[in-house]
Short mmCIF file of C-alpha atoms and ligand atoms in Angstrom, two decimals:
data_model
loop_
_atom_site.label_atom_id
_atom_site.label_comp_id
_atom_site.label_asym_id
_atom_site.label_seq_id
_atom_site.Cartn_x
_atom_site.Cartn_y
_atom_site.Cartn_z
CA MET L 147 145.76 101.49 108.42
CA SER L 148 146.18 99.23 111.43
CA PRO L 149 143.29 96.77 111.87
CA ARG L 150 143.26 97.61 115.56
CA ALA L 151 143.04 101.34 115.99
CA PRO L 152 143.94 102.26 119.55
CA VAL L 153 140.87 102.95 121.68
CA PRO L 154 141.21 106.26 123.52
CA PRO L 155 140.91 105.97 127.31
CA PRO L 156 137.32 106.69 128.53
CA ALA L 157 138.29 109.96 130.22
CA ALA L 158 139.57 111.37 126.92
CA ARG L 159 136.24 110.89 125.15
CA PRO L 160 133.53 113.52 125.46
CA PRO L 161 130.42 112.20 127.24
CA SER L 162 127.88 110.87 124.75
CA ALA L 163 124.45 109.28 124.71
CA SER L 164 126.12 105.91 124.21
CA ASP L 165 128.26 106.33 127.36
CA ASP L 166 125.06 107.19 129.20
CA VAL L 167 123.29 104.07 127.92
CA ASP L 168 126.29 101.96 129.02
CA ARG L 169 126.08 103.49 132.46
CA ALA L 170 122.29 103.02 132.73
CA VAL L 171 122.59 99.34 131.82
CA ALA L 172 125.46 98.82 134.29
CA VAL L 173 123.53 100.51 137.12
CA LEU L 174 120.40 98.42 136.42
CA ARG L 175 122.45 95.19 136.31
CA ALA L 176 124.02 96.10 139.65
CA GLY L 177 120.56 96.49 141.21
CA GLY L 178 120.48 100.30 141.13
CA LEU L 179 117.73 102.72 140.15
CA VAL L 180 117.84 104.61 136.84
CA ALA L 181 115.55 107.44 135.77
CA LEU L 182 114.64 106.56 132.19
CA PRO L 183 113.35 108.96 129.53
CA THR L 184 110.19 107.78 127.76
CA GLU L 185 107.77 109.54 125.43
CA THR L 186 105.17 109.80 128.25
CA VAL L 187 107.00 110.83 131.45
CA TYR L 188 110.35 109.90 133.05
CA GLY L 189 110.25 106.52 134.80
CA LEU L 190 112.06 105.41 137.95
CA GLY L 191 113.37 102.08 136.72
CA ALA L 192 114.76 98.92 138.29
CA ASP L 193 115.58 95.52 136.81
CA ALA L 194 112.19 93.78 137.12
CA ALA L 195 113.99 90.51 137.94
CA ASN L 196 115.68 92.04 141.01
CA GLU L 197 113.19 92.13 143.89
CA LEU L 198 115.39 94.18 146.21
CA ALA L 199 115.89 96.83 143.51
CA VAL L 200 112.14 96.89 142.79
CA ARG L 201 111.37 97.33 146.49
CA ARG L 202 113.67 100.34 146.58
CA ILE L 203 111.47 102.08 143.99
CA PHE L 204 108.61 102.07 146.50
CA ALA L 205 110.85 103.40 149.28
CA VAL L 206 112.25 106.24 147.15
CA LYS L 207 108.83 107.27 145.80
CA GLY L 208 107.03 106.88 149.10
CA ARG L 209 104.56 104.65 147.24
CA PRO L 210 102.49 101.95 149.01
CA SER L 211 104.01 98.56 148.14
CA THR L 212 100.67 97.06 147.07
CA HIS L 213 100.48 99.43 144.09
CA PRO L 214 101.69 97.58 140.98
CA LEU L 215 104.34 98.84 138.53
CA ILE L 216 104.45 98.80 134.75
CA VAL L 217 107.10 96.49 133.26
CA HIS L 218 108.84 98.09 130.27
CA LEU L 219 109.97 95.77 127.47
CA SER L 220 112.12 96.25 124.36
CA GLY L 221 109.51 94.73 122.04
CA ALA L 222 106.25 92.78 121.74
CA GLY L 223 108.30 89.60 121.25
CA ALA L 224 108.76 89.43 125.03
CA LEU L 225 104.97 89.40 125.72
CA GLU L 226 104.68 85.62 126.07
CA SER L 227 107.36 85.40 128.73
CA TRP L 228 105.43 87.85 130.97
CA ALA L 229 101.78 87.00 130.17
CA THR L 230 100.14 83.55 130.19
CA ALA L 231 97.53 84.46 127.61
CA VAL L 232 97.57 87.29 125.11
CA PRO L 233 94.06 87.85 123.71
CA GLU L 234 93.78 88.71 120.02
CA GLY L 235 92.67 92.28 120.84
CA ALA L 236 95.73 92.87 123.03
CA ARG L 237 97.97 91.63 120.26
CA ARG L 238 96.30 93.98 117.76
CA LEU L 239 96.79 96.97 120.08
CA ALA L 240 100.44 96.04 120.65
CA GLU L 241 100.97 95.85 116.88
CA ALA L 242 99.27 99.18 116.29
CA PHE L 243 100.72 101.24 119.16
CA TRP L 244 104.04 99.74 120.32
CA PRO L 245 106.49 101.28 120.79
CA GLY L 246 104.15 103.88 122.22
CA PRO L 247 102.06 105.23 125.12
CA LEU L 248 99.92 102.11 125.66
CA THR L 249 100.06 99.70 128.63
CA LEU L 250 98.40 96.28 128.48
CA VAL L 251 97.22 94.54 131.66
CA LEU L 252 97.34 90.75 131.20
CA LEU L 253 97.39 87.61 133.33
CA ARG L 254 100.97 87.20 134.50
CA THR L 255 103.54 84.40 134.28
CA ALA L 256 105.88 83.59 137.19
CA ARG L 257 108.40 85.99 135.63
CA ALA L 258 106.37 88.90 137.03
CA SER L 259 107.13 88.88 140.74
CA ASP L 260 104.80 89.91 143.56
CA ALA L 261 107.05 92.92 144.16
CA VAL L 262 106.20 94.17 140.66
CA THR L 263 102.50 93.25 140.57
CA GLY L 264 101.61 94.05 144.17
CA GLY L 265 100.65 90.39 144.56
CA GLN L 266 97.96 90.61 141.84
CA PRO L 267 97.46 87.88 139.23
CA THR L 268 97.98 90.49 136.47
CA VAL L 269 100.97 92.35 135.06
CA ALA L 270 101.08 95.69 133.22
CA LEU L 271 103.35 95.71 130.13
CA ARG L 272 104.53 98.46 127.78
CA VAL L 273 107.12 99.13 125.08
CA PRO L 274 108.12 102.82 125.36
CA ALA L 275 108.83 104.92 122.25
CA HIS L 276 112.11 106.56 123.20
CA PRO L 277 115.33 105.57 121.46
CA LEU L 278 117.47 105.68 124.63
CA ALA L 279 114.95 103.69 126.70
CA LEU L 280 114.67 101.10 123.92
CA GLU L 281 118.45 100.80 123.72
CA VAL L 282 118.73 100.28 127.48
CA LEU L 283 115.94 97.66 127.41
CA ALA L 284 117.46 95.80 124.45
CA ARG L 285 120.90 95.77 126.06
CA LEU L 286 119.57 94.71 129.48
CA GLY L 287 117.64 91.88 127.83
CA GLY L 288 114.90 91.82 130.43
CA GLY L 289 112.14 94.04 131.77
CA VAL L 290 112.44 97.33 133.63
CA ALA L 291 109.78 97.96 136.27
CA ALA L 292 109.11 101.68 136.44
CA PRO L 293 106.49 104.05 137.80
CA SER L 294 106.81 107.79 137.19
CA ALA L 295 110.02 109.22 138.70
CA ASN L 296 108.39 111.58 141.23
CA ARG L 297 107.23 111.41 144.83
CA PHE L 298 103.95 109.52 145.22
CA GLY L 299 100.89 111.64 144.46
CA GLY L 300 102.80 114.55 142.94
CA VAL L 301 103.24 115.89 139.40
CA SER L 302 105.02 113.49 137.02
CA PRO L 303 108.42 114.55 135.60
CA THR L 304 108.72 115.36 131.90
CA SER L 305 112.41 116.33 131.94
CA ALA L 306 115.61 115.11 133.58
CA GLU L 307 115.69 118.35 135.63
CA HIS L 308 112.26 117.53 137.09
CA VAL L 309 113.57 114.12 138.22
CA ARG L 310 116.65 115.64 139.84
CA ALA L 311 114.54 118.26 141.59
CA ASP L 312 112.16 115.60 142.99
CA LEU L 313 114.41 112.68 143.83
CA GLY L 314 117.97 114.08 143.78
CA PRO L 315 120.66 111.66 144.96
CA GLU L 316 118.16 108.88 145.69
CA VAL L 317 118.31 107.95 141.98
CA ASP L 318 121.60 106.25 141.08
CA PHE L 319 121.63 107.60 137.53
CA VAL L 320 119.44 109.95 135.48
CA LEU L 321 119.52 109.15 131.76
CA ASP L 322 118.77 112.49 130.12
CA GLY L 323 116.73 111.99 126.94
CA GLY L 324 115.37 115.52 126.66
CA PRO L 325 111.79 116.65 127.26
CA CYS L 326 109.01 114.01 126.92
CA ALA L 327 107.14 114.23 123.60
CA VAL L 328 103.70 113.07 124.84
CA GLY L 329 103.83 114.48 128.38
CA VAL L 330 101.06 112.44 130.05
CA GLU L 331 101.19 108.79 131.15
CA SER L 332 100.28 105.80 128.99
CA SER L 333 96.71 104.64 128.40
CA ILE L 334 96.17 101.44 130.43
CA VAL L 335 93.94 98.81 128.81
CA ASP L 336 92.99 95.77 130.91
CA PHE L 337 92.45 92.50 129.04
CA SER L 338 92.71 90.25 132.09
CA SER L 339 88.98 89.57 132.25
CA GLY L 340 88.57 88.98 128.51
CA SER L 341 87.04 92.15 127.10
CA PRO L 342 89.06 95.38 127.04
CA ALA L 343 88.53 98.11 129.65
CA LEU L 344 90.27 101.48 129.91
CA LEU L 345 91.79 101.73 133.42
CA ARG L 346 93.52 105.05 132.78
CA PRO L 347 93.17 107.39 129.80
CA GLY L 348 96.57 108.43 128.44
CA GLY L 349 98.76 109.00 125.41
CA VAL L 350 96.72 106.79 123.04
CA SER L 351 93.19 108.17 122.65
CA ARG L 352 90.13 106.03 123.35
CA GLU L 353 88.99 106.75 119.77
CA ALA L 354 92.24 105.28 118.40
CA LEU L 355 91.92 102.17 120.60
CA GLU L 356 88.32 101.63 119.48
CA ARG L 357 89.23 102.13 115.84
CA VAL L 358 91.80 99.33 116.00
CA LEU L 359 89.64 96.96 118.09
CA GLY L 360 86.33 97.66 116.37
CA VAL L 361 84.54 97.57 119.76
CA LEU L 362 83.83 100.13 122.47
CA VAL L 363 86.43 100.35 125.24
CA PRO L 364 84.54 101.34 128.40
CA THR L 365 86.26 103.06 131.31
CA ARG L 366 86.62 100.97 134.43
CA SER L 367 87.60 103.04 137.44
CA GLU L 368 87.48 100.88 140.50
CA GLY L 369 89.51 103.25 142.62
CA GLY L 370 91.28 101.39 145.40
CA PRO L 371 94.90 100.38 145.35
CA ARG L 372 95.03 98.55 142.01
CA ALA L 373 96.19 101.54 140.03
CA PRO L 374 97.60 104.59 141.84
CA GLY L 375 96.99 106.68 138.75
CA THR L 376 93.29 106.03 139.38
CA LEU L 377 93.18 107.29 142.99
CA PRO L 378 90.90 110.32 143.43
CA SER L 379 93.82 112.60 144.41
CA HIS L 380 96.97 112.16 142.30
CA TYR L 381 99.18 114.13 139.89
CA ALA L 382 98.79 117.08 142.28
CA PRO L 383 100.89 120.26 142.34
CA ARG L 384 101.65 121.94 145.69
CA ALA L 385 99.27 124.81 144.90
CA GLY L 386 95.55 124.12 145.11
CA LEU L 387 93.80 123.53 141.79
CA VAL L 388 90.33 124.90 141.00
CA LEU L 389 88.50 123.83 137.83
CA ALA L 390 85.95 126.03 136.08
CA PRO L 391 84.46 126.32 132.58
CA ARG L 392 86.52 128.59 130.37
CA GLU L 393 83.92 131.38 130.38
CA ALA L 394 83.95 131.44 134.20
CA LEU L 395 87.75 131.34 134.64
CA ALA L 396 88.38 135.09 134.88
CA ALA L 397 85.63 135.57 137.49
CA ARG L 398 86.87 132.61 139.57
CA ALA L 399 90.44 133.91 139.41
CA ALA L 400 89.27 137.39 140.46
CA ALA L 401 87.27 136.05 143.42
CA LEU L 402 90.22 133.97 144.66
CA ALA L 403 92.62 136.90 144.23
CA ALA L 404 90.22 139.15 146.15
CA SER L 405 90.41 136.73 149.08
CA GLY L 406 94.14 137.44 149.27
CA ARG L 407 95.53 134.41 147.49
CA ARG L 408 98.24 134.39 144.80
CA VAL L 409 96.44 133.08 141.72
CA ALA L 410 97.78 131.59 138.47
CA VAL L 411 95.64 130.71 135.45
CA LEU L 412 96.54 127.65 133.36
CA GLY L 413 96.16 128.93 129.79
CA GLN L 414 96.09 132.26 127.99
CA LEU L 415 93.23 134.50 129.06
CA ASP L 416 92.47 138.19 128.53
CA GLY L 417 90.84 140.48 131.05
CA LEU L 418 92.52 139.06 134.16
CA PRO L 419 92.60 141.24 137.26
CA ALA L 420 95.92 142.74 138.39
CA GLY L 421 98.13 140.24 140.19
CA VAL L 422 96.66 137.16 138.50
CA VAL L 423 99.24 135.60 136.16
CA ALA L 424 98.40 133.54 133.06
CA TYR L 425 100.64 130.60 132.15
CA PRO L 426 99.91 129.91 128.47
CA VAL L 427 99.53 126.30 127.31
CA PRO L 428 98.73 125.18 123.74
CA GLU L 429 94.99 125.17 122.96
CA ASP L 430 95.08 121.80 121.17
CA ALA L 431 94.85 118.68 123.36
CA VAL L 432 98.16 117.21 122.16
CA GLY L 433 100.03 120.42 123.00
CA PHE L 434 98.15 120.83 126.29
CA ALA L 435 99.14 117.28 127.32
CA ARG L 436 102.78 117.87 126.38
CA GLU L 437 103.06 121.11 128.40
CA LEU L 438 100.70 120.27 131.31
CA TYR L 439 103.10 118.93 133.95
CA ALA L 440 105.98 121.32 133.19
CA THR L 441 103.56 124.25 133.49
CA LEU L 442 102.11 123.04 136.81
CA ARG L 443 105.69 122.72 138.10
CA ALA L 444 106.61 126.21 136.89
CA ILE L 445 103.57 127.63 138.71
CA ASP L 446 104.56 125.79 141.91
CA GLU L 447 108.10 127.10 141.65
CA ALA L 448 106.83 130.65 141.38
CA GLY L 449 105.02 130.17 144.70
CA PHE L 450 101.34 130.58 143.75
CA ASP L 451 98.68 129.47 146.25
CA VAL L 452 96.06 128.40 143.74
CA ILE L 453 95.76 127.50 140.04
CA VAL L 454 92.56 127.98 138.05
CA ALA L 455 92.11 125.86 134.93
CA ALA L 456 89.48 124.91 132.36
CA PRO L 457 89.42 121.18 131.48
CA PRO L 458 89.60 120.60 127.69
CA PRO L 459 86.82 118.68 125.87
CA PRO L 460 87.09 114.90 126.54
CA GLU L 461 88.16 113.99 123.00
CA GLY L 462 91.52 112.64 121.87
CA LEU L 463 94.24 113.43 124.42
CA GLY L 464 91.78 115.86 126.03
CA LEU L 465 90.36 112.89 127.99
CA ALA L 466 93.75 112.21 129.64
CA VAL L 467 94.36 115.92 130.35
CA ARG L 468 90.89 116.23 131.97
CA ASP L 469 91.52 113.11 134.04
CA ARG L 470 94.84 114.47 135.37
CA LEU L 471 93.34 117.91 136.10
CA GLU L 472 90.37 116.38 137.94
CA ARG L 473 92.62 114.19 140.10
CA ALA L 474 94.99 117.10 140.79
CA ALA L 475 91.95 119.14 141.89
CA ALA L 476 90.49 116.37 144.11
CA PRO L 477 90.51 116.84 147.90
CA ARG L 478 93.85 115.77 149.33
CA LYS L 479 94.49 113.74 152.43
CA SER L 480 97.92 115.12 153.26
CA GLY L 481 98.92 117.91 150.95
CA GLY L 482 99.20 115.85 147.79
CA GLY L 483 102.71 114.32 148.24
P1 LIG T 151 102.61 105.38 137.71
O1 LIG T 151 103.14 105.87 136.40
O2 LIG T 151 103.55 105.46 138.84
O3 LIG T 151 101.29 106.02 138.06
O4 LIG T 151 102.32 103.80 137.54
C1 LIG T 151 101.82 103.21 136.41
C2 LIG T 151 100.40 102.78 136.45
O5 LIG T 151 100.20 101.44 135.98
C3 LIG T 151 99.79 102.81 137.82
O6 LIG T 151 98.56 103.47 137.79
C4 LIG T 151 99.72 101.33 138.12
O7 LIG T 151 98.90 100.96 139.14
C5 LIG T 151 99.28 100.77 136.83
N1 LIG T 151 99.42 99.30 136.86
C6 LIG T 151 100.54 98.60 136.94
N2 LIG T 151 100.29 97.27 137.02
C7 LIG T 151 98.94 97.13 136.99
C8 LIG T 151 98.05 96.01 137.07
N3 LIG T 151 98.51 94.76 137.18
N4 LIG T 151 96.73 96.26 137.01
C9 LIG T 151 96.27 97.51 136.91
N5 LIG T 151 97.06 98.60 136.83
C10 LIG T 151 98.38 98.43 136.89
MG1 LIG T 152 102.82 108.46 138.77
#
């Protein structure tokens, strides 16, 4: 056997995940935008060291430039180059949950540019649990700044098709890693003022965070521009969203349908009036989180005017699902974006 087997020309090889990773890395290095699969939602990524590329993320999303982005890393080993101080609690959470749906907010080093942090003294850092994203990050050797790959204010994408439908040719490359396993965004824990605070509930439950830290992790929702995922109206489908306790859902749906609107119910429910359509979602919080965004999108595609939903109990991933439903139901300034 010859020590140098001839390498077939690229066109002769079938496309593979490894070709796609090559392409994603090349596009990022050239300053382009890549939609990256993660376990939470798809991200719209740029090389965090390339300010022009990072600024394009804001333009494509229609996101205000003061809203900071999460920097995605290939491992916790890179923490020190992005954060000046890593408190013991932050290190413990990183050890317990990375790679995974946890974002740490820490005081930044100069490596985190103003374009990424919105000019704040803090940076948000995460190691995503998706093999393709991790491969891209390891090969790139730096950080990828990425918010969710959808238009600002709208429903986050949990599949490559969602990204294409939202952003189309404005993304230079969509790396298809299949449907997202967690389905809601990461939990954001802020350590920048010493003690931990939950800025956004997400894929790691508050109970799990508190178990590892051994202290309570209070919610801190300041609103304002610091974290877009904490604005009152966000994650919103095109259809209006009305929340009601489960036992009142059927009556609410009937009243809305009687007023002439096309009504969908999020979840399986018996005894619905004619014309009201139920979109089943799993009853458990983990399943509900995984299916939430894809189901809201399916309802929008079918052209309903209003969605009625019952928020799950605020335990485990139920807290994140409730948070997203409440923000999607909040009054909108301009149709939800
Ligand atoms: P997105 O997935 O587009 O909603 O963006 C990720 C979330 O991380 C947003 O809610 C950001 O505002 C939040 N985030 C990023 N950097 C910071 C930071 N330095 N402080 C607080 N939140 C941040
Ligand atoms: Mg988002």
